[in-house]
Amino acid sequence: MFHNDEQGVEDGVLKYLVCQTDVKSVVGGKMSGQGPFFMGIPDSVVSAERRLQMGDTVVVSKFEWKEGFERLSYDLNPVDSLRSWYVQGRINVQAVAIQVEVVRLVIGSFQPGFVTDLKRYRGGDFRSATVISAQMLRPQTIYSRQLTEISPGRIMLNQLLHIKLAKITSPQEWWMGENYILPLVTPFQKGNEIRAHAKSVVIGAKESLDSFCFPLNQFSVRLMGAAAAVQRSFEMDKLAKQTVNVQLVWQRPEVQPDEVQTNLKKAQRVSFEWLIVNKSAVADFLEAWEEDTPVEAKVARDSKAQCCAVGRVIGVSVSETVPGNFMVNVKMFLSYRAKKGYDRGWEDWESILDQRDSNLKPIPNYGGLPFREEAFELSVPSDIAEGQYPVSKILKTLMGMGEDGAEQRPTVRLSSNEIVVGKLNEDQRITHGLFLDDKSRVIFMQAPAGTGKSVSVAACIASVLKKDRDAAILAVSPLNVAVCELVKDTMESLSEKVPMLALFSGQGKGRYMDRIRPLGDNLLVEAVQRDGNVPSAEGNEPKKWSDNKTFKQYVDDFNTAPRRARERSTTAALLKQTKYRVYFMTLALAEELALDLGNVTYVLVDECGQATLSAVLSILTQFRSVKKILLTGDKQQLRVHLPSQMTVVRGKFGFESILEVLETAKGIDRTVLSKCYRSHSAIVKCLDAGVYSPAGDRLVPGRPDIEMSSFLNFMGPRIVAENCPIILIHQKSSAQMENISFSSHNPEQRETALGFLSLIQGTFTGLIQVVCFYQAERKHMVSEIERRRWPNVKVSTVDSIQSQEAELVLVITTRSAAGRSTEADTGKEFWADCARTTVALSRPKFGLVIIGDLSLIWHKGTVWRRFIDETLKMTVAVTPEYLNLISNPFPFRVGKFIAKRDGTVPMAFEFYAERDSTLRHESLACHPPTNNFVNNFSPSPFFTGGFMPFTTQANAFPPISSIHAQPPAFSHGMMIIDTSVCPPPINMIAGHTMPSNHPGPSARMAPYPPQHLPRTSYAEAAQQAPSNTNSNRRIDVKCYRCGKIGHFSKRCRT
């Protein structure tokens, strides 16, 4: 409790810091003197140039106590009769000032900022707003008092404002809460305040007449700094909301009493359980407490307590105890580490291990946001762009101020000793020539998947190192796996050893260690042991790398717990001793370590579609000697993950993909790669038809089929269609939502995938990549694969698979129309996104298997539709019955297709019927039938793709021969098949014509009869219609799900 007869901070005048504002008064927190700690200061007793705001200081000479508030409780929820010091967002005052003598006003200046939250009263009147700008420690809640030059009614959510900020320098240190500040020495605290040193608070606001524009002017650059502050606060608040007060479960070590304290200084394995009663909150909690998240701990419910331990999460599990209640179990490593100057650290550490409630908080990783925020707020990119630095022209171009047309392209001349360059194709050589000439350039290489962009980048690096002995190159990518490929290709391209350093994030080291370890001498762990020794100088003895605590800890962690190894601090320490000619790292690491890398002259950005404009500008701002920048990426693949950004800045203010600038800005040299060396020609043709040709680009095979037929040769007669390595399996089974999240999985589709994998396991030795669209599906597949111990099968979600490839890719789409209402299918599904679909379909080298509801993905996804239509020109869609056929090494075949022993192909007739029906309705919607059309054609036509009239002559069933297949003459011989049984394609039927917009023949290759749904086989159709006409056909209704006659499939109860 704090009463009037207690001593203050110091004797003397009663001095207050304005802590919170109200409509007609402010609240002051005592800095010195004897008197109440919280003082209400009405506007009527103050005479100043402006109204008091937070950060001002006031000397009070007279006051009167507020009855009933003389003593306040330190607790937010007091158990005694005292009132709390903080109630419903407002500070309770103990007394009211009657007379003030001295007032010191802080001076502020306007900066661009954003409104991130807005609250109004029930009647719609303004209540409060949360705003933030660059260099603010945290978002601040402001009231009508701070709206000095704008009407409260004009404040809107996500609005751009000019915010007046004042830096508080007296006192230099203080505490900052969400809507108040407190003097550094205070008996009252909530516990979530942040210690501030010479930081700013909001004292005014006005409406902004400027707006963000491109090309970037100085105001737009400053606005990008404010946007970085918004994102920083978003990351901070997101994790702060997941702070928990719990008792830790800890097993006391069985050691001698005198060894206990020594043991407690080591990392301790602890755990806790947390009950969540809201399913949507489970996903937020798991995202904040994911594996390897850094954590800090302190004593709970103690406003004076500070951090006493740090650690990391090693595992998280969730279980549903009762419907709607979820128990989360979190396992961690915690070790003692108290803040400097905090005397209670060891006492607190022992108490939280002894089952006292602890406050655990995930530590956010801001990456390069703080530097970006500071540099952009000071308009550093604009200043450098207007200067005479080598990077100035590059910055001007990326900021939209480039000149019309790019520089004249050089003539590519290859010397006889440039072996690596000689392996490049014509398109790659154009990029190589641009990168090696003497002019400052921004080069964008549009490179679809598998076109050799990493090889081209590696060739550029090797040639520059050979040409310019002083060159220092920074090669970055937003993706860890893309960095691996860059290092590997560069190692193969270099003819001599060059000092290189490859860095990876903790998550990358944990997930891709099998790719990282082969990089050998270029890894940081090897560089530390090779270059971390300090030679003797001026009488000092040499020091080994193991004598350096940072180096030794990193090497130990890399070998035992790679995720925990501290890449940033170790790299910074190593670069003080030595420099390298080529640096490979992720984009986030480059932004943080840029000042330690030295004089970089060339920058290369791979997978630039996932890099933001502000991140690239931030890196270039720190390297003023950069002569060229080469950016590679694919406009048709995934870009920046917008849901990870706060709504205010999502896809705006520099947080959009840099591809949007590269596609439109002037002065950029653009090249295009079109030869795909990764995939089989059939896959390349489908990708070109589904993705690149509609976008005005093209994709052509770069290798002959004989080199890419590994999967076809392995499958042999078990492949669905000859010479087509794509298998389409239509399975319309219902998806299920996971109990502990909103993600879905499909047990039947998963069983089909596992069945296919089990049939080829042990004999197919290449890498198999299972691609899932849902996290729940991935989790179940990982569990099944681990249980079966299939080492060559990897499982990933489509969002994490970009920049990877595999010999065989198996895609599970999960979602199905089964059990879904019509309304559920009206929205745009994320799995139908064109970029996400392109990534999933462009990973395979030799074979591709797609399992899912083909009708749904064909109907909802633009790329899916084009890709499947092109695939159906080479093969047919089958049902899961196909797996029964390939269990036999030598199944029957009908012509080029696999078949059952009765000669029927296990085609997915349901998919074809729905596909044709959709095409018919779409055609009717675009071209309504005329009266002649109605009179001339059948009243219930059924079409096989496109809008075509049904007639009894032109569209009669083609003749179907009986099957004459003999078993193989030898145990491993060829099957002799009468190829005449293959039904001719629809365009070969007499009198049949194709419209120009027809998507291609249906795989059935014959129209369905108008009276009923398609039958299960051609053989059955032939038996029921020996006359081979549609006239006088019996109207038999047969269910193609259960095989019984008398009901449709939608009425089937099987």
Coordinates of N, CA and C in Angstrom, one line a residue, residues 593-725:
L593 N 22.7 -9.5 -40.5 CA 24.1 -9.6 -40.4 C 24.8 -8.7 -41.4
A594 N 24.0 -7.9 -42.2 CA 24.6 -7.1 -43.3 C 25.8 -6.3 -42.8
L595 N 25.7 -5.6 -41.7 CA 26.8 -4.7 -41.2 C 28.1 -5.5 -40.9
D596 N 28.0 -6.8 -40.7 CA 29.2 -7.6 -40.4 C 29.8 -8.2 -41.7
L597 N 29.1 -8.2 -42.8 CA 29.6 -8.9 -44.0 C 30.7 -8.1 -44.7
G598 N 30.8 -6.9 -44.5 CA 31.9 -6.1 -45.2 C 31.4 -5.5 -46.5
N599 N 32.3 -5.4 -47.4 CA 32.0 -4.6 -48.7 C 31.5 -5.6 -49.8
V600 N 30.2 -5.8 -49.8 CA 29.6 -6.7 -50.8 C 29.4 -5.9 -52.1
T601 N 29.7 -6.5 -53.2 CA 29.7 -5.9 -54.5 C 28.6 -6.5 -55.4
Y602 N 28.2 -7.7 -55.2 CA 27.2 -8.4 -56.0 C 26.1 -9.0 -55.1
V603 N 24.9 -8.9 -55.5 CA 23.8 -9.5 -54.7 C 22.9 -10.4 -55.6
L604 N 22.6 -11.6 -55.2 CA 21.8 -12.5 -55.9 C 20.6 -12.9 -55.0
V605 N 19.4 -12.9 -55.5 CA 18.2 -13.3 -54.7 C 17.5 -14.4 -55.5
D606 N 17.5 -15.6 -54.9 CA 16.8 -16.7 -55.5 C 15.4 -16.8 -54.9
E607 N 14.4 -17.3 -55.6 CA 13.0 -17.4 -55.2 C 12.5 -16.1 -54.7
C608 N 12.7 -15.1 -55.5 CA 12.4 -13.7 -55.1 C 10.9 -13.4 -54.9
G609 N 10.1 -14.3 -55.4 CA 8.7 -14.1 -55.3 C 8.2 -14.1 -53.8
Q610 N 9.0 -14.8 -52.9 CA 8.7 -14.8 -51.5 C 9.5 -13.7 -50.7
A611 N 10.1 -12.8 -51.4 CA 10.9 -11.7 -50.8 C 10.0 -10.4 -50.9
T612 N 10.0 -9.7 -49.8 CA 9.2 -8.4 -49.9 C 10.1 -7.3 -50.5
L613 N 9.5 -6.3 -51.0 CA 10.2 -5.1 -51.6 C 11.0 -4.5 -50.5
S614 N 10.4 -4.3 -49.3 CA 11.1 -3.6 -48.2 C 12.3 -4.3 -47.7
A615 N 12.3 -5.7 -47.7 CA 13.4 -6.5 -47.3 C 14.6 -6.3 -48.2
V616 N 14.3 -6.4 -49.5 CA 15.4 -6.2 -50.5 C 16.0 -4.8 -50.5
L617 N 15.2 -3.8 -50.3 CA 15.7 -2.4 -50.2 C 16.5 -2.3 -48.9
S618 N 16.1 -2.9 -47.9 CA 16.8 -2.8 -46.6 C 18.2 -3.4 -46.8
I619 N 18.4 -4.5 -47.4 CA 19.7 -5.1 -47.6 C 20.5 -4.2 -48.5
L620 N 20.0 -3.7 -49.6 CA 20.8 -2.9 -50.5 C 21.2 -1.6 -49.8
T621 N 20.4 -1.1 -48.9 CA 20.7 0.1 -48.2 C 22.0 0.0 -47.4
Q622 N 22.3 -1.3 -47.0 CA 23.5 -1.5 -46.1 C 24.7 -1.8 -46.9
F623 N 24.6 -2.0 -48.3 CA 25.7 -2.3 -49.1 C 25.8 -1.3 -50.2
R624 N 26.6 -0.2 -50.0 CA 26.6 0.9 -51.0 C 27.5 0.6 -52.2
S625 N 28.2 -0.5 -52.2 CA 29.2 -0.8 -53.3 C 28.6 -1.8 -54.2
V626 N 27.3 -2.2 -54.1 CA 26.7 -3.2 -55.0 C 26.7 -2.7 -56.4
K627 N 27.2 -3.5 -57.3 CA 27.2 -3.1 -58.8 C 26.0 -3.7 -59.5
K628 N 25.6 -4.9 -59.1 CA 24.5 -5.6 -59.8 C 23.7 -6.4 -58.8
I629 N 22.5 -6.6 -59.1 CA 21.6 -7.5 -58.4 C 20.9 -8.3 -59.4
L630 N 20.9 -9.6 -59.2 CA 20.2 -10.6 -60.0 C 19.1 -11.2 -59.1
L631 N 17.9 -11.1 -59.6 CA 16.7 -11.7 -58.9 C 16.1 -12.8 -59.8
T632 N 15.9 -14.0 -59.2 CA 15.3 -15.1 -60.0 C 14.1 -15.5 -59.3
G633 N 13.1 -16.0 -60.0 CA 11.8 -16.4 -59.5 C 10.9 -16.8 -60.6
D634 N 9.7 -17.2 -60.1 CA 8.7 -17.6 -61.1 C 7.4 -16.9 -60.7
K635 N 6.9 -16.1 -61.6 CA 5.6 -15.3 -61.4 C 4.4 -16.2 -61.1
Q636 N 4.5 -17.5 -61.5 CA 3.3 -18.4 -61.4 C 3.4 -19.2 -60.1
Q637 N 4.4 -19.1 -59.3 CA 4.5 -19.8 -58.0 C 4.2 -19.0 -56.8
L638 N 4.4 -19.5 -55.6 CA 4.0 -18.9 -54.4 C 4.7 -17.6 -54.2
R639 N 4.1 -16.6 -53.6 CA 4.7 -15.3 -53.3 C 4.7 -15.1 -51.8
V640 N 4.8 -13.9 -51.4 CA 4.9 -13.6 -49.9 C 3.6 -14.2 -49.2
H641 N 3.8 -14.8 -48.1 CA 2.7 -15.4 -47.3 C 2.0 -14.2 -46.6
L642 N 0.9 -13.8 -47.2 CA 0.2 -12.6 -46.7 C -0.5 -12.8 -45.3
P643 N -1.0 -14.0 -45.0 CA -1.7 -14.2 -43.7 C -0.7 -14.0 -42.5
S644 N 0.6 -14.0 -42.7 CA 1.5 -13.8 -41.6 C 1.7 -12.3 -41.4
Q645 N 1.1 -11.5 -42.2 CA 1.3 -10.0 -42.0 C 0.0 -9.4 -41.3
M646 N 0.2 -8.3 -40.6 CA -1.0 -7.7 -40.0 C -1.8 -7.1 -41.1
T647 N -3.1 -7.1 -40.8 CA -4.1 -6.6 -41.8 C -3.8 -5.2 -42.3
V648 N -3.3 -4.3 -41.5 CA -3.1 -3.0 -41.9 C -2.1 -2.9 -43.0
V649 N -1.1 -3.7 -43.0 CA 0.0 -3.6 -44.0 C 0.0 -4.8 -44.9
R650 N -1.0 -5.7 -44.9 CA -0.9 -6.9 -45.7 C -0.8 -6.6 -47.2
G651 N 0.3 -7.0 -47.7 CA 0.5 -6.8 -49.2 C 0.6 -5.4 -49.6
K652 N 0.9 -4.5 -48.7 CA 1.0 -3.1 -49.0 C 2.2 -2.5 -48.3
F653 N 2.6 -1.2 -48.7 CA 3.6 -0.5 -48.0 C 4.9 -1.2 -47.9
G654 N 5.3 -1.8 -49.0 CA 6.6 -2.5 -49.1 C 6.5 -4.0 -48.6
F655 N 5.4 -4.5 -48.1 CA 5.2 -5.9 -47.7 C 4.7 -6.7 -48.8
E656 N 4.6 -6.2 -50.0 CA 4.2 -7.0 -51.2 C 5.4 -7.7 -51.8
S657 N 5.2 -8.7 -52.6 CA 6.3 -9.4 -53.2 C 7.0 -8.5 -54.2
I658 N 8.3 -8.6 -54.2 CA 9.1 -7.7 -55.1 C 8.8 -8.0 -56.6
L659 N 8.2 -9.2 -56.8 CA 7.8 -9.5 -58.2 C 6.9 -8.5 -58.8
E660 N 6.1 -7.9 -58.0 CA 5.1 -6.9 -58.4 C 5.8 -5.7 -59.0
V661 N 7.0 -5.4 -58.4 CA 7.8 -4.3 -58.9 C 8.6 -4.7 -60.2
L662 N 9.2 -5.9 -60.1 CA 10.0 -6.4 -61.2 C 9.2 -6.6 -62.5
E663 N 7.9 -6.8 -62.4 CA 7.0 -7.0 -63.6 C 6.7 -5.7 -64.2
T664 N 6.7 -4.5 -63.5 CA 6.2 -3.3 -64.1 C 7.2 -2.1 -64.1
A665 N 8.2 -2.2 -63.2 CA 9.1 -1.0 -63.1 C 10.0 -0.8 -64.4
K666 N 10.4 0.4 -64.6 CA 11.2 0.7 -65.8 C 12.7 0.4 -65.4
G667 N 13.5 0.2 -66.4 CA 14.9 0.1 -66.2 C 15.4 -1.3 -65.8
I668 N 14.6 -2.3 -65.8 CA 14.9 -3.6 -65.4 C 15.2 -4.5 -66.6
D669 N 16.3 -5.2 -66.6 CA 16.6 -6.2 -67.6 C 15.9 -7.5 -67.3
R670 N 15.0 -7.9 -68.2 CA 14.3 -9.1 -67.9 C 14.6 -10.2 -68.9
T671 N 14.9 -11.4 -68.4 CA 15.2 -12.6 -69.2 C 14.2 -13.7 -68.8
V672 N 14.1 -14.6 -69.7 CA 13.1 -15.7 -69.4 C 13.8 -17.1 -69.8
L673 N 13.7 -18.0 -68.9 CA 14.1 -19.4 -69.1 C 12.9 -20.2 -69.4
S674 N 12.9 -21.1 -70.5 CA 11.8 -21.8 -70.9 C 12.0 -23.3 -71.1
K675 N 13.2 -23.8 -70.9 CA 13.5 -25.2 -71.1 C 13.5 -25.8 -69.7
C676 N 12.7 -26.8 -69.5 CA 12.6 -27.5 -68.2 C 13.4 -28.8 -68.3
Y677 N 14.4 -28.8 -67.4 CA 15.3 -30.0 -67.3 C 14.9 -30.9 -66.2
R678 N 13.9 -30.6 -65.5 CA 13.6 -31.4 -64.3 C 12.7 -32.5 -64.6
S679 N 11.6 -32.3 -65.4 CA 10.5 -33.2 -65.5 C 10.4 -33.9 -66.9
H680 N 9.7 -35.0 -66.9 CA 9.4 -35.8 -68.1 C 8.6 -34.9 -69.0
S681 N 8.7 -35.1 -70.3 CA 8.1 -34.2 -71.3 C 6.6 -34.2 -71.1
A682 N 5.9 -35.3 -70.7 CA 4.5 -35.3 -70.5 C 4.1 -34.3 -69.4
I683 N 4.8 -34.3 -68.3 CA 4.5 -33.4 -67.2 C 4.8 -32.0 -67.6
V684 N 5.8 -31.8 -68.4 CA 6.2 -30.4 -68.9 C 5.0 -29.9 -69.8
K685 N 4.5 -30.7 -70.7 CA 3.5 -30.3 -71.6 C 2.2 -29.9 -70.8
C686 N 1.9 -30.7 -69.8 CA 0.7 -30.4 -68.9 C 0.9 -29.1 -68.2
L687 N 2.1 -28.9 -67.6 CA 2.4 -27.6 -66.9 C 2.3 -26.5 -67.9
D688 N 2.8 -26.6 -69.1 CA 2.7 -25.5 -70.0 C 1.3 -25.2 -70.4
A689 N 0.5 -26.2 -70.6 CA -0.9 -26.0 -71.0 C -1.7 -25.4 -69.8
G690 N -1.4 -25.9 -68.6 CA -2.1 -25.5 -67.4 C -1.7 -24.2 -66.8
V691 N -0.4 -23.8 -67.0 CA 0.1 -22.6 -66.2 C 0.7 -21.6 -67.1
Y692 N 1.6 -22.0 -68.0 CA 2.5 -21.0 -68.6 C 2.0 -20.4 -69.9
S693 N 1.4 -21.3 -70.8 CA 0.9 -20.8 -72.0 C -0.3 -19.8 -71.8
P694 N -1.2 -20.1 -70.9 CA -2.3 -19.1 -70.6 C -1.7 -17.7 -70.1
A695 N -0.5 -17.7 -69.5 CA 0.0 -16.5 -69.0 C 0.9 -15.8 -70.0
G696 N 1.0 -16.3 -71.2 CA 1.8 -15.7 -72.2 C 3.3 -16.2 -72.2
D697 N 3.6 -17.2 -71.4 CA 5.0 -17.7 -71.4 C 4.9 -19.1 -72.0
R698 N 6.0 -19.8 -72.0 CA 6.0 -21.1 -72.6 C 7.0 -22.0 -71.8
L699 N 6.8 -23.3 -71.8 CA 7.6 -24.2 -71.1 C 7.8 -25.4 -72.0
V700 N 9.0 -25.8 -72.3 CA 9.3 -26.9 -73.2 C 10.2 -27.9 -72.6
P701 N 10.1 -29.1 -72.9 CA 11.1 -30.1 -72.3 C 12.5 -29.8 -72.7
G702 N 13.4 -30.0 -71.8 CA 14.8 -29.8 -72.0 C 15.6 -31.0 -72.2
R703 N 15.0 -32.2 -71.9 CA 15.7 -33.5 -72.0 C 14.9 -34.5 -72.7
P704 N 15.5 -35.4 -73.4 CA 14.7 -36.4 -74.1 C 14.1 -37.4 -73.2
D705 N 13.0 -38.0 -73.6 CA 12.2 -38.9 -72.7 C 13.0 -40.1 -72.3
I706 N 14.0 -40.5 -73.1 CA 14.8 -41.7 -72.7 C 15.6 -41.4 -71.4
E707 N 15.9 -40.2 -71.1 CA 16.6 -39.8 -69.9 C 15.7 -39.7 -68.7
M708 N 14.4 -39.5 -69.0 CA 13.4 -39.2 -67.9 C 12.4 -40.3 -67.7
S709 N 12.7 -41.5 -68.2 CA 11.7 -42.6 -68.1 C 11.9 -43.5 -67.0
S710 N 12.6 -43.1 -65.9 CA 12.8 -44.0 -64.8 C 11.6 -44.6 -64.2
F711 N 10.6 -43.7 -64.0 CA 9.3 -44.2 -63.4 C 8.5 -45.1 -64.4
L712 N 8.5 -44.7 -65.6 CA 7.8 -45.5 -66.6 C 8.4 -46.8 -66.8
N713 N 9.7 -46.9 -66.8 CA 10.4 -48.2 -66.9 C 10.2 -49.1 -65.6
F714 N 10.1 -48.4 -64.5 CA 9.9 -49.1 -63.3 C 8.5 -49.7 -63.2
M715 N 7.5 -48.9 -63.7 CA 6.1 -49.4 -63.6 C 5.8 -50.4 -64.7
G716 N 6.4 -50.2 -65.9 CA 6.2 -51.2 -67.0 C 4.8 -51.3 -67.4
P717 N 4.3 -52.5 -67.4 CA 2.8 -52.7 -67.8 C 1.8 -52.3 -66.7
R718 N 2.3 -51.9 -65.6 CA 1.4 -51.4 -64.5 C 1.0 -50.0 -64.6
I719 N 1.6 -49.3 -65.6 CA 1.3 -47.9 -65.8 C -0.1 -47.8 -66.4
V720 N -0.9 -46.7 -66.1 CA -2.2 -46.6 -66.6 C -2.2 -46.5 -68.1
A721 N -1.4 -45.6 -68.7 CA -1.4 -45.5 -70.1 C 0.1 -45.4 -70.6
E722 N 0.4 -46.0 -71.7 CA 1.8 -46.0 -72.2 C 2.3 -44.6 -72.4
N723 N 3.6 -44.5 -72.0 CA 4.3 -43.2 -72.2 C 3.8 -42.0 -71.5
C724 N 2.9 -42.3 -70.5 CA 2.4 -41.2 -69.7 C 2.7 -41.4 -68.2
P725 N 3.7 -40.7 -67.6 CA 4.0 -40.9 -66.2 C 3.1 -40.3 -65.2

